[in-house]
XYZ file of N, CA and C in Angstrom:
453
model
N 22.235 -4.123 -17.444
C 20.795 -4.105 -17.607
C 20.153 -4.281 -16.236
N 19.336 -3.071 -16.063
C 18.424 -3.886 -14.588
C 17.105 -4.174 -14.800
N 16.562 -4.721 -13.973
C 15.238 -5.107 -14.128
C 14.316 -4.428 -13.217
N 13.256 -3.574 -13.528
C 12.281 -2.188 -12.786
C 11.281 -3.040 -12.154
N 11.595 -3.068 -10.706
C 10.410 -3.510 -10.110
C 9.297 -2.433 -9.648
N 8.191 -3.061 -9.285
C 7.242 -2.353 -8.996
C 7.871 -1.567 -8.086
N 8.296 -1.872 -6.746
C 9.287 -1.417 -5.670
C 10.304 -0.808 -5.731
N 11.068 -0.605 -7.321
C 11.915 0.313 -7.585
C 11.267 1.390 -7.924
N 10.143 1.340 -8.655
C 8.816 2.491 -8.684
C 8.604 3.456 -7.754
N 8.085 2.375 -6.476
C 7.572 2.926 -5.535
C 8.826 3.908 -4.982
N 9.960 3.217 -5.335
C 11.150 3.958 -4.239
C 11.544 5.591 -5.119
N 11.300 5.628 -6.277
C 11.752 6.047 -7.146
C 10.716 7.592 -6.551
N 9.608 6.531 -6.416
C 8.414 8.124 -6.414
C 8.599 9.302 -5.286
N 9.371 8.496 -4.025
C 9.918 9.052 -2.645
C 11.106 9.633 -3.175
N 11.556 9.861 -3.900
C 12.990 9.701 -4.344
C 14.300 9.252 -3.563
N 13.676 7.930 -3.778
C 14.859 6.887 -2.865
C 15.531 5.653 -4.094
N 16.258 5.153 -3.268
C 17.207 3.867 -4.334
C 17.680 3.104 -2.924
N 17.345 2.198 -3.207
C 17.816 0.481 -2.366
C 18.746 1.176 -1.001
N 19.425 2.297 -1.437
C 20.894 2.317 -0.676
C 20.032 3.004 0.244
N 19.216 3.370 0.403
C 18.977 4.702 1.407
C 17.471 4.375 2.105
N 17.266 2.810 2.115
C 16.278 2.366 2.539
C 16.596 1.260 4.084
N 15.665 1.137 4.955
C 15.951 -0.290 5.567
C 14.361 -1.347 5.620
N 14.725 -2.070 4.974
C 13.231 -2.469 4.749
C 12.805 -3.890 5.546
N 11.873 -4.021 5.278
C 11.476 -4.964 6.273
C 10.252 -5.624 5.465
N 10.020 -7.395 5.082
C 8.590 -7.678 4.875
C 7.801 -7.725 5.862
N 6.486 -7.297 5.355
C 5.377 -7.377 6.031
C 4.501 -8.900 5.820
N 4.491 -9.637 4.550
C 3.800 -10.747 4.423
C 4.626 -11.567 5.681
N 3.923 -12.411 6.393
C 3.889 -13.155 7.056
C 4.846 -13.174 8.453
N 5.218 -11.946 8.414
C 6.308 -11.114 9.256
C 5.960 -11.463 10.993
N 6.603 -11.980 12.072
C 5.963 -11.602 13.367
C 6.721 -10.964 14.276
N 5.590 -10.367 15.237
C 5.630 -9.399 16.541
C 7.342 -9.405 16.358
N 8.152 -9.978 16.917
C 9.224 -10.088 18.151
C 10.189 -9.467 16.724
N 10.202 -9.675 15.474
C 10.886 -9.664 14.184
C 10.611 -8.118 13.734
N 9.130 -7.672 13.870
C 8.793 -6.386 13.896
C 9.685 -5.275 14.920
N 9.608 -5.537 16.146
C 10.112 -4.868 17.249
C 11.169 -4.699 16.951
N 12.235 -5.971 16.641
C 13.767 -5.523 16.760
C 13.731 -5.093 15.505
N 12.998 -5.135 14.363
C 13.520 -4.390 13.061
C 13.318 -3.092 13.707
N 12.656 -2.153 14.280
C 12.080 -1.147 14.480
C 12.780 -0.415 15.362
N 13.572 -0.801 16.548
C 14.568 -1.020 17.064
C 15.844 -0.715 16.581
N 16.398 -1.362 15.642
C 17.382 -1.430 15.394
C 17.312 -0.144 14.146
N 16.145 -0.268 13.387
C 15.803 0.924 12.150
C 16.304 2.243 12.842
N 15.384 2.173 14.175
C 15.638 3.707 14.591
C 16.708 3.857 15.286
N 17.350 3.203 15.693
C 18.950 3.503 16.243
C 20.311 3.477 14.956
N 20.124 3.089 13.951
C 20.700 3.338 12.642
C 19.968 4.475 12.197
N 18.701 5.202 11.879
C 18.381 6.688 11.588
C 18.577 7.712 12.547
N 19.523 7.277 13.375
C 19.405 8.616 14.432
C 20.661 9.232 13.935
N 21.797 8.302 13.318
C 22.950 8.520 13.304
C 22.982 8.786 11.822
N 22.023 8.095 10.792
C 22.367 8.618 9.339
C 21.164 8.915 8.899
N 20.330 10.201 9.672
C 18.696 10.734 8.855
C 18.276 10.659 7.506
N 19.216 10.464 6.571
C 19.223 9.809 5.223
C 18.367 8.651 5.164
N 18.632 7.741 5.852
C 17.672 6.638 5.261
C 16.154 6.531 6.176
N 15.611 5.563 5.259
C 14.096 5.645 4.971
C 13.815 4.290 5.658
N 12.828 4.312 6.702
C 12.221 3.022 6.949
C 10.975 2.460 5.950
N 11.326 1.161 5.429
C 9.813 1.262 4.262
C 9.814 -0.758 4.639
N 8.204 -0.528 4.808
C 7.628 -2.045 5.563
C 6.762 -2.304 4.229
N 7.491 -3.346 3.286
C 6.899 -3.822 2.497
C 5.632 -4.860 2.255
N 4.552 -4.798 1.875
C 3.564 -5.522 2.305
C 2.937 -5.288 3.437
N 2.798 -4.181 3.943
C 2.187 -3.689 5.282
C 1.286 -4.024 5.601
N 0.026 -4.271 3.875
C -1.200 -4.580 4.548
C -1.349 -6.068 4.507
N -0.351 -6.869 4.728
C -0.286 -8.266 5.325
C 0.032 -8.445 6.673
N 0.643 -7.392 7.100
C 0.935 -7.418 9.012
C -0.412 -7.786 9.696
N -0.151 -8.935 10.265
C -1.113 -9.427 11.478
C -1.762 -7.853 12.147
N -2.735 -7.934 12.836
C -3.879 -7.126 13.441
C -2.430 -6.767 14.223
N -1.657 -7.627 15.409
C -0.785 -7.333 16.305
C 0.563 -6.588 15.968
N 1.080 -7.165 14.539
C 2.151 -5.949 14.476
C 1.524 -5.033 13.453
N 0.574 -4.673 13.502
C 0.062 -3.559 13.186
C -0.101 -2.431 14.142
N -0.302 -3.204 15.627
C -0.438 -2.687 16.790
C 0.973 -2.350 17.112
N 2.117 -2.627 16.429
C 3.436 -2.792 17.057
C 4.086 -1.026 16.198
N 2.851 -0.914 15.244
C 3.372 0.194 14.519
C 3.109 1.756 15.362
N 2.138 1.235 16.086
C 1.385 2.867 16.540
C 2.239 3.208 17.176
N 2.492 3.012 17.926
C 3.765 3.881 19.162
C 4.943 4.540 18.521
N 5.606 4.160 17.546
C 6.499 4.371 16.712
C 5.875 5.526 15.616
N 4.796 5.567 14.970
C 4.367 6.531 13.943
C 3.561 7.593 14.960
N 3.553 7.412 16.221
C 3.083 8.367 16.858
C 4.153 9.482 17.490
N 5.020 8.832 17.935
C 6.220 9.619 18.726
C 7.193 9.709 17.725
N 7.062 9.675 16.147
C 8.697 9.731 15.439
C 8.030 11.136 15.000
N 6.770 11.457 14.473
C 6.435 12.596 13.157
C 7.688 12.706 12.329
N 7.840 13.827 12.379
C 9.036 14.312 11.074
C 10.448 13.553 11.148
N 10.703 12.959 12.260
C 12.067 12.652 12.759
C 12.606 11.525 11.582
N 11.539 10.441 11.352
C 11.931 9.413 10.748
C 10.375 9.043 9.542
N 11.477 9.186 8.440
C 10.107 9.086 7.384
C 9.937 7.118 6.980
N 8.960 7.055 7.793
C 8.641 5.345 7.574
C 7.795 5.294 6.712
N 7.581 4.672 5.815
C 6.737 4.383 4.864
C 6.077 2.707 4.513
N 4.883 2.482 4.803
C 4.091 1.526 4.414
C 3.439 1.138 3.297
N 4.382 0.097 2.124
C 3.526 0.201 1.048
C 2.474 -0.901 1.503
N 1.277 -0.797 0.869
C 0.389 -1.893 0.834
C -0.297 -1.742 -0.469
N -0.354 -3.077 -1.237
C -1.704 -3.026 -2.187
C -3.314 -2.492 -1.936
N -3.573 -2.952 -0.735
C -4.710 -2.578 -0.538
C -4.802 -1.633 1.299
N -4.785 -0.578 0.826
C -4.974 0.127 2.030
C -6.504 -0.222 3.729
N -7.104 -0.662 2.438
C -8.617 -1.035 3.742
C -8.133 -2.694 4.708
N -7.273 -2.795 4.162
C -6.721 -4.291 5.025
C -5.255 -3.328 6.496
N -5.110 -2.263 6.329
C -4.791 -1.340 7.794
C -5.589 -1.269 8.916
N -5.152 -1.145 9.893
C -6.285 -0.587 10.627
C -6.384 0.597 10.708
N -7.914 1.127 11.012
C -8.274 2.825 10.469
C -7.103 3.401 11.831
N -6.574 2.978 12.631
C -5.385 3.780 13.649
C -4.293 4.041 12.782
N -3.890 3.170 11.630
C -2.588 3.793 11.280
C -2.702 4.603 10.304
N -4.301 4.043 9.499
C -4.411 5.357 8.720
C -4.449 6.505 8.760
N -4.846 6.818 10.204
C -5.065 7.945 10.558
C -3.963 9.195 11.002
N -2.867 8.059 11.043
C -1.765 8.589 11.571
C -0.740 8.788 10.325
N -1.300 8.480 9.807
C 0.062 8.665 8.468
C -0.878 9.064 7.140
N -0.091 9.907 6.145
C -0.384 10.190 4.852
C -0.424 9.119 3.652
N -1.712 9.118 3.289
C -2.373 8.315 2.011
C -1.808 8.377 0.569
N -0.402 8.204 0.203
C -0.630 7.925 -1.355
C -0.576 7.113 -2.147
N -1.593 7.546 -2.750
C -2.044 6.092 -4.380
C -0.644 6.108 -5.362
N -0.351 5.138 -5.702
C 0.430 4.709 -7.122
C 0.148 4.046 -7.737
N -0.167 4.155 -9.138
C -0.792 2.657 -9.690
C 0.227 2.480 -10.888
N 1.116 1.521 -11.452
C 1.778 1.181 -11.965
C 1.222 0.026 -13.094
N -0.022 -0.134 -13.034
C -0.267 -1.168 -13.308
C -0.808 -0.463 -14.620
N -1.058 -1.447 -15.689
C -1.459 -0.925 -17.267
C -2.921 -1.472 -17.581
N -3.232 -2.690 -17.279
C -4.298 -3.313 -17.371
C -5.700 -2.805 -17.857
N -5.746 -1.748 -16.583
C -7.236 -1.258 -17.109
C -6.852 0.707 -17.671
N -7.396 0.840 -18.360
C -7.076 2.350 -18.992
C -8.138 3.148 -17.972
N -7.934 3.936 -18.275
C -8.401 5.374 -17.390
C -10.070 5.572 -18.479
N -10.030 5.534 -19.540
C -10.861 5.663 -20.141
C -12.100 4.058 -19.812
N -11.193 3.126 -19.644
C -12.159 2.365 -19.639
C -13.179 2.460 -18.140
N -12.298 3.101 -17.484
C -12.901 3.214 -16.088
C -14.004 4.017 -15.696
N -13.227 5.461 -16.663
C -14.132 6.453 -16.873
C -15.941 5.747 -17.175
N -16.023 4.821 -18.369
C -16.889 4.209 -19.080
C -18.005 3.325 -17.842
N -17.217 2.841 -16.988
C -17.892 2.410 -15.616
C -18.332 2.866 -14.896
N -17.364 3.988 -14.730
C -17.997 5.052 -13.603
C -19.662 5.437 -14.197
N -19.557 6.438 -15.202
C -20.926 6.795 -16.298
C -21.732 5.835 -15.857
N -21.577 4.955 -16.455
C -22.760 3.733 -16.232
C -22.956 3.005 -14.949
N -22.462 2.906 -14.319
C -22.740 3.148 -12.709
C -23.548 4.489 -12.135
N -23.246 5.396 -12.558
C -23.665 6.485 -11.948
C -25.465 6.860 -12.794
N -25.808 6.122 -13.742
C -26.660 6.450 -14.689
C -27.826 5.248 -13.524
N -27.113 4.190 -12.549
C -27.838 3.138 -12.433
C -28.208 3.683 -11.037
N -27.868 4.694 -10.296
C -28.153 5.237 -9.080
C -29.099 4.591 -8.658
N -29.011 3.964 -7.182
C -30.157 2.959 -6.537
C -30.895 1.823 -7.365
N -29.361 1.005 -7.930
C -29.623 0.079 -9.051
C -29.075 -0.912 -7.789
N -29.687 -2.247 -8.068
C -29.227 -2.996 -6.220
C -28.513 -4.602 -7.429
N -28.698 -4.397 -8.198
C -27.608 -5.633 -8.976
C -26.106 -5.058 -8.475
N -25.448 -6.047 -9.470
C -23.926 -6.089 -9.378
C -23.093 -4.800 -9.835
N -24.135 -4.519 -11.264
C -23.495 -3.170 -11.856
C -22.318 -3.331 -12.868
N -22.436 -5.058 -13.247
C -21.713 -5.185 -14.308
C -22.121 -5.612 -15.383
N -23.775 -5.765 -15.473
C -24.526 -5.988 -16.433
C -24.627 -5.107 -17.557
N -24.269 -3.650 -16.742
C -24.372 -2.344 -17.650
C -23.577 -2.211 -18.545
N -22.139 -2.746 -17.990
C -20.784 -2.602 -18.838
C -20.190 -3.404 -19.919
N -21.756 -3.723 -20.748
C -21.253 -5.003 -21.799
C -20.394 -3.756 -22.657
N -19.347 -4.812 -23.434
C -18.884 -4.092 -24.426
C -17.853 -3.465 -23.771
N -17.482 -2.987 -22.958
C -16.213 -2.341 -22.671
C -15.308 -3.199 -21.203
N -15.200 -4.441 -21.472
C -14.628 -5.732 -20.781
C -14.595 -5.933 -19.824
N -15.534 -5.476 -18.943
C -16.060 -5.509 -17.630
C -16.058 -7.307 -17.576
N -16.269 -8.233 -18.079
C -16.160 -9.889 -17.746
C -14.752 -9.651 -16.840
N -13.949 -9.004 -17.581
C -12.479 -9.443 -17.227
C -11.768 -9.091 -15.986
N -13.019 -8.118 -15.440
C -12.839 -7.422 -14.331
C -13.588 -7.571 -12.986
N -14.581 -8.693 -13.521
C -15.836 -8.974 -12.342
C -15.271 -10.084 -11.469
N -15.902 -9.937 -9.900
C -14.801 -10.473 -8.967
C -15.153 -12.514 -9.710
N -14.482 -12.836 -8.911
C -14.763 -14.078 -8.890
C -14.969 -14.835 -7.640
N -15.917 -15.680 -7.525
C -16.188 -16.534 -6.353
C -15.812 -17.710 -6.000
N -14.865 -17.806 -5.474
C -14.371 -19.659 -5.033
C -14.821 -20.467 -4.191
N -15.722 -21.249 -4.593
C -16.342 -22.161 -3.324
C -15.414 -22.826 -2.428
């Protein structure tokens, strides 16, 4: 029996499996740990182009090894397919976005497509409405979805 992580997902969608990856975390990860992973990644893909560099949690990398990424996604292009998952892409800086290809996966079940649809509508009905925009969405569980504020 195995157990499907989100990350077996993600690997699944590249069409990769554990074996053909070298990965690296990104939460709380630093500079000097970045370098030699990166280092050592690309001197193991020179010799087996099979595997995949993939920096998990990317958009937790400090501002600096974020900076540690550009030189590397600039001079590899096609040579070496590195891949950055992040939950939230706007926590990158717009340099690496720019340098690499954007794709969405959402794995998650929570909110339906229809219910979203239902937000969008009523958002779009409120055009140059300057509230929150979740007043509109009684009835289709917008509570469950409105941010929350922690003092």
């Amino acid at each position: 029996m195995a157990v499907v992580s989100d990350r077996t997902m993600v690997l699944e969608q590249f069409g990769l499996t554990e074996n053909h990856i070298i990965e690296f975390e990104g939460f709380g990860a630093k500079v000097t740990e970045l370098r030699r992973w990166i280092c050592s990644g690309l001197n193991v893909t020179q010799s087996r182009p099979e595997l995949s560099l993939v920096v998990w949690d990317a958009d937790q990398l400090s501002p600096e090894c974020q900076a540690v990424l550009l030189k590397p996604m600039e001079e590899l292009e096609e040579k070496v397919q590195l891949i950055l998952v992040v939950e939230n892409e706007n926590r990158l800086s717009p340099t690496i976005l720019s340098r690499g290809v954007v794709e969405n996966f959402s794995f998650k079940k929570a909110v339906t497509e229809s219910k979203w649809s239902e937000v969008r509508k009523c958002w779009s009905r409120k055009a140059g409405y300057t509230g929150n925009g979740y007043d509109c969405a009684i009835g289709i569980e917008a509570d469950k979805y409105k941010p929350q504020v922690v003092a």
